[in-house]
Short mmCIF file of C-alpha atoms and ligand atoms in Angstrom, two decimals:
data_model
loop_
_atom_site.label_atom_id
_atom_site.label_comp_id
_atom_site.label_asym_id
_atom_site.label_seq_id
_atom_site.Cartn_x
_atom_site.Cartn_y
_atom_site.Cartn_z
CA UNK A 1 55.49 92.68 -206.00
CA UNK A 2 52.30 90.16 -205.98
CA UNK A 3 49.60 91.10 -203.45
CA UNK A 4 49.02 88.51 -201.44
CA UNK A 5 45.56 86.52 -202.06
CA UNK A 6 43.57 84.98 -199.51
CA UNK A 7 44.18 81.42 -200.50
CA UNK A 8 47.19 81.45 -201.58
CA UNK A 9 49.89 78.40 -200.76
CA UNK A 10 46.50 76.25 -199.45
CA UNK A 11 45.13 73.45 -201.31
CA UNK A 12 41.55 72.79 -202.10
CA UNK A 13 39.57 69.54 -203.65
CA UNK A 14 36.44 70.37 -205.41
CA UNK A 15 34.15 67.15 -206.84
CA UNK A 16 32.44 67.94 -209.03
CA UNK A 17 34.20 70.42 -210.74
CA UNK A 18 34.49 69.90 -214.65
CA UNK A 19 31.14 72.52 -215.75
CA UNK A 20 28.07 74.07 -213.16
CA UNK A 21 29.01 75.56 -210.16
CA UNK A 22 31.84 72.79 -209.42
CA UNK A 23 34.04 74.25 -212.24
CA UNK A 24 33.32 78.23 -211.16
CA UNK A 25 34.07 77.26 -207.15
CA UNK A 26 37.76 75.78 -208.60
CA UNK A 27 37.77 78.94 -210.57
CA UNK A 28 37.22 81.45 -207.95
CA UNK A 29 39.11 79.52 -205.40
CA UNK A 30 42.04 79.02 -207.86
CA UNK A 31 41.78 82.64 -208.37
CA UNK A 32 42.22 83.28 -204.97
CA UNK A 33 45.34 81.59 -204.96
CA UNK A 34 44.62 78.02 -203.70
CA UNK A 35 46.49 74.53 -205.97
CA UNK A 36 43.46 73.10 -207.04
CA UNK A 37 42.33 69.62 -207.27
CA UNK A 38 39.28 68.56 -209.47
CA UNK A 39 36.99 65.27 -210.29
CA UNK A 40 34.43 64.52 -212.22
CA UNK A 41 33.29 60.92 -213.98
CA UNK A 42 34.11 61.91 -217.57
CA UNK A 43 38.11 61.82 -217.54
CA UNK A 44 37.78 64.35 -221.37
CA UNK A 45 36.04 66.98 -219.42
CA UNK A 46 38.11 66.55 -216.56
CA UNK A 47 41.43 67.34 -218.35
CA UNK A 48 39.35 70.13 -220.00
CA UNK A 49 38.77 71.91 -216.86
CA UNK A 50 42.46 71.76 -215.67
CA UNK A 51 43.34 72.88 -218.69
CA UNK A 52 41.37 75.74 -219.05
CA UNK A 53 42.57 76.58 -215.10
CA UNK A 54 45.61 75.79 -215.98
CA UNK A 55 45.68 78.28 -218.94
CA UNK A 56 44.76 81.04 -216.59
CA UNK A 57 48.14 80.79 -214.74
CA UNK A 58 46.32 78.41 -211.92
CA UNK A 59 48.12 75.25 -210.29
CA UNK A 60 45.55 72.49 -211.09
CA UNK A 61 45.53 68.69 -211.35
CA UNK A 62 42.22 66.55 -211.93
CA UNK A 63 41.28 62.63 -210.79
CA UNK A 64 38.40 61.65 -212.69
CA UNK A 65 36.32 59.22 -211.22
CA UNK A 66 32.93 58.36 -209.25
CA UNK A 67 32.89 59.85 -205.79
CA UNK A 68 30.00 56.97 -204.95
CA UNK A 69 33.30 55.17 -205.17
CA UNK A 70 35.28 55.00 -201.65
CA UNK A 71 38.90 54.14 -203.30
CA UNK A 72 38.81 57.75 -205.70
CA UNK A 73 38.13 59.51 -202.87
CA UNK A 74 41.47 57.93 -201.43
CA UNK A 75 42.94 58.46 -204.91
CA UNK A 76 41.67 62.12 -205.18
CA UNK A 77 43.60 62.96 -201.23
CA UNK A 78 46.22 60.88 -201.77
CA UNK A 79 46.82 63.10 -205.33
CA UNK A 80 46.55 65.92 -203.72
CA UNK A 81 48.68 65.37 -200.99
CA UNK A 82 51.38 64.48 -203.32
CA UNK A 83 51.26 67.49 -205.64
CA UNK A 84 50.62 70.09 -202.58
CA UNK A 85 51.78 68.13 -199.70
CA UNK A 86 48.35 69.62 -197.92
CA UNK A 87 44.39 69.47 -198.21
CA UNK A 88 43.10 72.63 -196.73
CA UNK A 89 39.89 72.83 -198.21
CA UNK A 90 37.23 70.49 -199.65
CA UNK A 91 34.02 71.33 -201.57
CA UNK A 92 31.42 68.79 -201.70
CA UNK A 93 29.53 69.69 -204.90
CA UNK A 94 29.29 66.86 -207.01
CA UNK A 95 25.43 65.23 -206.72
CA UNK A 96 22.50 63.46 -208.29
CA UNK A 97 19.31 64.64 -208.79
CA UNK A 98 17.97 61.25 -209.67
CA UNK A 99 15.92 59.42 -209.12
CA UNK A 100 12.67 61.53 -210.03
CA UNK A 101 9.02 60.65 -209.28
CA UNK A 102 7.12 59.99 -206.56
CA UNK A 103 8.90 58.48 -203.45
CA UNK A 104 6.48 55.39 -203.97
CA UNK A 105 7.82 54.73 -206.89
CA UNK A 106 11.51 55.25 -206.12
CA UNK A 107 13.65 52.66 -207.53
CA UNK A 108 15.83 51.30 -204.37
CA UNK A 109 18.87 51.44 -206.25
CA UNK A 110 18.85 54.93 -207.48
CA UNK A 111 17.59 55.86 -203.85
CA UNK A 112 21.20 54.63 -202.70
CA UNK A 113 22.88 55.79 -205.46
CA UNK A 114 21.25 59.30 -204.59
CA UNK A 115 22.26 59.14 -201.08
CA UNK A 116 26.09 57.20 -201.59
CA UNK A 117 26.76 60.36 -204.04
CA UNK A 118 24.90 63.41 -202.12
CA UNK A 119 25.36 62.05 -198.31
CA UNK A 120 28.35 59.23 -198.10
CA UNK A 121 30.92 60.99 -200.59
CA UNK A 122 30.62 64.25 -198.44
CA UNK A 123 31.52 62.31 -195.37
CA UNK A 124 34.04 59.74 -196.42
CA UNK A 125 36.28 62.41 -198.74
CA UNK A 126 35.83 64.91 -195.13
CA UNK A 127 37.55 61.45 -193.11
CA UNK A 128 39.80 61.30 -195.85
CA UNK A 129 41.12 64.57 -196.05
CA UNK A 130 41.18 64.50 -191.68
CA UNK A 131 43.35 61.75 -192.12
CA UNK A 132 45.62 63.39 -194.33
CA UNK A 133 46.47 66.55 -193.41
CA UNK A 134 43.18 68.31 -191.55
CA UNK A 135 43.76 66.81 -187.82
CA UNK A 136 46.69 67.94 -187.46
CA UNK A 137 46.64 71.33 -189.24
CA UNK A 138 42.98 72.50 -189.50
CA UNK A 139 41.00 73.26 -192.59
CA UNK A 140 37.60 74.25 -194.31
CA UNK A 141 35.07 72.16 -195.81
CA UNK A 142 31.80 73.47 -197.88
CA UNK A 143 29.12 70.87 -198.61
CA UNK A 144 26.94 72.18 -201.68
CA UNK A 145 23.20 71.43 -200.57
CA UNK A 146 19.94 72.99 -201.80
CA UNK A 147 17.63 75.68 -200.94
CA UNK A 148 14.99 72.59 -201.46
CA UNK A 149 16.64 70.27 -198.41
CA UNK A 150 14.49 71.72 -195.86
CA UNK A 151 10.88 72.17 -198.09
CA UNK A 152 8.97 69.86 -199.66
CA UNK A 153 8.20 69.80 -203.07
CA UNK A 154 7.09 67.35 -206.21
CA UNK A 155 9.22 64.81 -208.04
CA UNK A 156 12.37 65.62 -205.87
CA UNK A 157 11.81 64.12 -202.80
CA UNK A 158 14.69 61.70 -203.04
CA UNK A 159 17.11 64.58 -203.79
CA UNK A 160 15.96 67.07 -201.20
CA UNK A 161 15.44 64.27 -198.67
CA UNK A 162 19.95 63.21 -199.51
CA UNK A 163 20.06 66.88 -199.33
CA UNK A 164 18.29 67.84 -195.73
CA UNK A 165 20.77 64.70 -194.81
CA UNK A 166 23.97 66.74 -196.06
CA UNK A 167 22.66 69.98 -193.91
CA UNK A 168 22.31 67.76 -190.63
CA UNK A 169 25.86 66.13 -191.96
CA UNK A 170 27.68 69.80 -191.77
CA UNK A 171 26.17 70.68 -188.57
CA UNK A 172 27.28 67.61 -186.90
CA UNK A 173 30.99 67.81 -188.13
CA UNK A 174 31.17 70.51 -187.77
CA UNK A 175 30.59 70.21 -183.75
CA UNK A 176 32.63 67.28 -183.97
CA UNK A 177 35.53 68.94 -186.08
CA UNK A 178 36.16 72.34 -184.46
CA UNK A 179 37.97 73.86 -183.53
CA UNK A 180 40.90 72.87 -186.03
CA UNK A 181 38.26 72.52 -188.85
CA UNK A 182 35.31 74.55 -189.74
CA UNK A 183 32.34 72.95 -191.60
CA UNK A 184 29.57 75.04 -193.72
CA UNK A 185 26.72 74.61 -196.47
CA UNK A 186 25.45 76.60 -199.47
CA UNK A 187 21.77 76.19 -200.77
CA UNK A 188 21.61 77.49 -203.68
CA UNK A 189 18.28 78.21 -205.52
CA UNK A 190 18.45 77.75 -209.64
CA UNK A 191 21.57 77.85 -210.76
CA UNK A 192 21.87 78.01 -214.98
CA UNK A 193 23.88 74.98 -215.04
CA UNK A 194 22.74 71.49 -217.01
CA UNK A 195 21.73 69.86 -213.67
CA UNK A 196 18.99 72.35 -214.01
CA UNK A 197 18.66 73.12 -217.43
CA UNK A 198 15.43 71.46 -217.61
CA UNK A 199 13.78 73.91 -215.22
CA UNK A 200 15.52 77.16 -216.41
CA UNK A 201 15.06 76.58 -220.08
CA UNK A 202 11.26 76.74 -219.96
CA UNK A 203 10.91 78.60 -217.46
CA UNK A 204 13.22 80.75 -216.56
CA UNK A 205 11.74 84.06 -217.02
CA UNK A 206 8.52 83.21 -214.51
CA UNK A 207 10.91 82.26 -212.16
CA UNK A 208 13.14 85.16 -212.47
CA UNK A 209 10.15 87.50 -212.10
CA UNK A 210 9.12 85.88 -209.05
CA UNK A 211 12.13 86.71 -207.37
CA UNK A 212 13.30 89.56 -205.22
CA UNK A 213 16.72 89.65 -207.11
CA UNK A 214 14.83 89.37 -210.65
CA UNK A 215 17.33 86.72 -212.15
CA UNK A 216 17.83 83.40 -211.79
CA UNK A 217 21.77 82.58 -210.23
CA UNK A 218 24.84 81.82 -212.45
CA UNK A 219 27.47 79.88 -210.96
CA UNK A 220 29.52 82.53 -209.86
CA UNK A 221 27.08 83.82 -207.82
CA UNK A 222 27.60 80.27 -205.20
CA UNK A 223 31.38 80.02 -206.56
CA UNK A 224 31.60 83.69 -205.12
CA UNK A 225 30.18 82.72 -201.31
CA UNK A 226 32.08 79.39 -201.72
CA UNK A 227 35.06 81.55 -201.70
CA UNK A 228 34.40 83.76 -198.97
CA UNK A 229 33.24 80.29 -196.85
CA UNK A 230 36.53 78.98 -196.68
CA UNK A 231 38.56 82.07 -196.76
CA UNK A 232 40.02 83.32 -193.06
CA UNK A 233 37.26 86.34 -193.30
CA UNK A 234 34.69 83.96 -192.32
CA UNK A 235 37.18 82.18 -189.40
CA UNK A 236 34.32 82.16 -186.70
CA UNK A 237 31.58 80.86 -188.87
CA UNK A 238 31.06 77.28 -188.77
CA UNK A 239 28.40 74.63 -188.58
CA UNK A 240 25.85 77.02 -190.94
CA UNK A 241 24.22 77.34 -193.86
CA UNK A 242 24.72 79.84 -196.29
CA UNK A 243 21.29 80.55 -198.72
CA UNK A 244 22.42 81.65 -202.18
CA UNK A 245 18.78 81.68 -203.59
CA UNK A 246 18.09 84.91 -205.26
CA UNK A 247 15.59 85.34 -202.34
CA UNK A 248 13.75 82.33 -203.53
CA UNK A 249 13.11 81.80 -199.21
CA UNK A 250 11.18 84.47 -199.09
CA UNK A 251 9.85 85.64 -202.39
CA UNK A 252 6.23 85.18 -201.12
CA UNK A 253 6.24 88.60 -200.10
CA UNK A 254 7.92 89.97 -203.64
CA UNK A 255 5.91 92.53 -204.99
CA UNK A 256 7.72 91.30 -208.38
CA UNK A 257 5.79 87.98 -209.48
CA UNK A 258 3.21 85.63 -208.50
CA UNK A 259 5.32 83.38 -206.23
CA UNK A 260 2.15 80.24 -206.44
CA UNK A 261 2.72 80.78 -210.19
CA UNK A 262 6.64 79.99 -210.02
CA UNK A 263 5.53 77.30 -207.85
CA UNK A 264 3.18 75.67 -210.43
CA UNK A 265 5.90 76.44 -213.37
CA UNK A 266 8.73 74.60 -210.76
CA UNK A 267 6.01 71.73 -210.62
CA UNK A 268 4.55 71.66 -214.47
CA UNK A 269 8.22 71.28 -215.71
CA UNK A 270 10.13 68.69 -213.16
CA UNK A 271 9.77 65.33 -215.52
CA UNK A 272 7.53 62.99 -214.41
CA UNK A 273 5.38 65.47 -213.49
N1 NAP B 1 21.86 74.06 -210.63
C1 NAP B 1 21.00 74.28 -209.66
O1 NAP B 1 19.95 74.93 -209.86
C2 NAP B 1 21.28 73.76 -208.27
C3 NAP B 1 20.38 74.13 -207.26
C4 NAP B 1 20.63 73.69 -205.97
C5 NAP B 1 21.72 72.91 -205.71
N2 NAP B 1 22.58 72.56 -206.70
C6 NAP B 1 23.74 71.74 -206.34
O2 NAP B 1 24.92 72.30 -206.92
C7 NAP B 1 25.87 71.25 -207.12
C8 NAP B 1 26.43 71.34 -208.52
O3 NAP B 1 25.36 71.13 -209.44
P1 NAP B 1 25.35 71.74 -210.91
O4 NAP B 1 24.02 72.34 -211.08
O5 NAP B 1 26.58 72.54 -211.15
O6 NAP B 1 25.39 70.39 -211.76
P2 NAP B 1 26.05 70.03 -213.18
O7 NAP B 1 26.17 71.22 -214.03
O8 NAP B 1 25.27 68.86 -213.66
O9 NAP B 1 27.52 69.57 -212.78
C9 NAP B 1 27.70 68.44 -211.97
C10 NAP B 1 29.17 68.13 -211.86
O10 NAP B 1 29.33 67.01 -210.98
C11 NAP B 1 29.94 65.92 -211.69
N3 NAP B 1 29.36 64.69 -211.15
C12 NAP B 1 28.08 64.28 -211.21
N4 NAP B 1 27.94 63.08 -210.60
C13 NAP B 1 29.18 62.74 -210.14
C14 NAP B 1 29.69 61.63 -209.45
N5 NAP B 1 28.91 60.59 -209.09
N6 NAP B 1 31.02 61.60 -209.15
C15 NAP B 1 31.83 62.63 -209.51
N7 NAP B 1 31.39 63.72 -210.17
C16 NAP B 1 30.08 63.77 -210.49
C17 NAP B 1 29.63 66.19 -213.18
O11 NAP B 1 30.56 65.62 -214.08
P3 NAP B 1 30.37 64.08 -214.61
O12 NAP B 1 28.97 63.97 -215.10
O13 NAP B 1 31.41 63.91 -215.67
O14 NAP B 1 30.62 63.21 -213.42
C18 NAP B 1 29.78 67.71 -213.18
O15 NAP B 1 31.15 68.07 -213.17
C19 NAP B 1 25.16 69.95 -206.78
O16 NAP B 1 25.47 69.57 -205.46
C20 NAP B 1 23.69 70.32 -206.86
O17 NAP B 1 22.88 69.48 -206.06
C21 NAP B 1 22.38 72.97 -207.98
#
């Protein structure tokens, strides 16, 4: 006989999901046993993704499309619902980390784009999946923010500002959600994924040294607390959020590395810099 897995018979959305930490979240929540749903803009990589889940025994489907876009997120629940007949979970993950630069010179259009992708998506594929299926049976949600959402720092201001907007986002539904549905973040610090590659490729190894854990993260390492986040273990948890940064918080007092030098490697190597 199967031992039963946490997730298993519940139904999960992930945006996002077709490489980075998006694909390893539908990973480790399709190996816990949850049908899993995933999007992404390029349709090839899409069907890639399912198929690779797929190939591990996993019950996937995908919806490519832009989540800027309010009719896929009614596409992606409305697929869902039809394949599972349920939405239990959602993960927020997909973002932008455009536009770069100097707030003064932020482009107006990328500025909405940044916060229609990283703030509005979150909220209008939470209202869709309510309407669905959460009111009436419950369900989790994880919104994937940043360590950077509630610090300042150079060329990123438009992100991290979209970002400190998701953290207040969870916090208020989840007040106005509970008790049927419980709302949480993740911030995690650098990830080794190609939203980041730019800051991890060249510098990587000051970084790493400047950290209390010594490494930068992989995806697993947010995929893992994603997991756990939505899983009945963390059942009276809700309206928080969870730092998966390596200890990049508090390396300041690492004996490890020079944490003004990982600061001036962070700012040397953000484009437009
Ligand atoms: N990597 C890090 O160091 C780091 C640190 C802190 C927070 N995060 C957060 O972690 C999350 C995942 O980032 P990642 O590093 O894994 O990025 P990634 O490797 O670039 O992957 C991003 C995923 O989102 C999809 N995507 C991007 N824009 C989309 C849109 N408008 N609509 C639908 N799908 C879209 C991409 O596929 P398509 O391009 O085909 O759409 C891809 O599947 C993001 O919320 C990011 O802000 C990452």
């Amino acid at each position: 006989m199967t031992a039963q897995r946490p997730l298993d018979g519940r139904a999960a959305i992930v945006t996002g999901a077709s490489r980075g930490i998006g694909r390893s979240i539908a990973d480790e929540l399709a190996g816990a046993g949850a049908h899993v749903c995933v999007t992404a803009r390029d349709a090839h990589d899409v069907g890639e993704a399912v198929a690779a889940l797929r190939a591990r025994g996993a019950d996937a489907i995908g919806v490519p499309g832009d989540v800027a876009d309010p009719a896929h997120l009614w596409e992606v629940t409305d697929r869902a619902m039809t394949a599972y007949g349920r939405v239990d979970i959602v993960v927020n993950n997909a973002a932008t980390n455009q536009p770069y630069g100097p707030l003064m010179d932020a482009d107006p259009d990328a500025w909405r784009t940044a916060f229609a992708v990283n703030v509005e998506a979150p909220l209008r594929l939470v209202q869709c999946a309510w309407r669905a299926w959460m009111s009436e049976h419950g369900g989790a949600v994880v919104n994937v923010c940043t360590e950077g959402a509630t610090h300042v720092g150079p060329n990123i201001g438009a992100y991290n500002t979209s970002k400190a907007a998701l953290l207040h986002l969870t916090a208020q539904l989840a007040g106005e959600l509970g008790p049927l549905v419980r709302v949480n973040s993740v911030s995690p610090g650098l990830v080794r994924t190609e939203m980041a590659r730019f800051v991890w490729e060249r510098a990587e190894e000051t970084v790493a040294a400047g950290l209390p854990t010594g490494r930068i993260g992989e995806p697993v390492d947010v995929a893992r607390a994603v997991r756990w986040l939505v899983s009945d273990d963390a059942e009276w948890i809700t309206g928080t959020d969870l730092l998966v940064d390596g200890g990049t918080r508090v390396r300041a007092a690492s004996p490890t590395g020079d944490a003004q030098a990982v600061q001036r490697q962070l700012r040397y190597h953000f484009p437009g810099a």
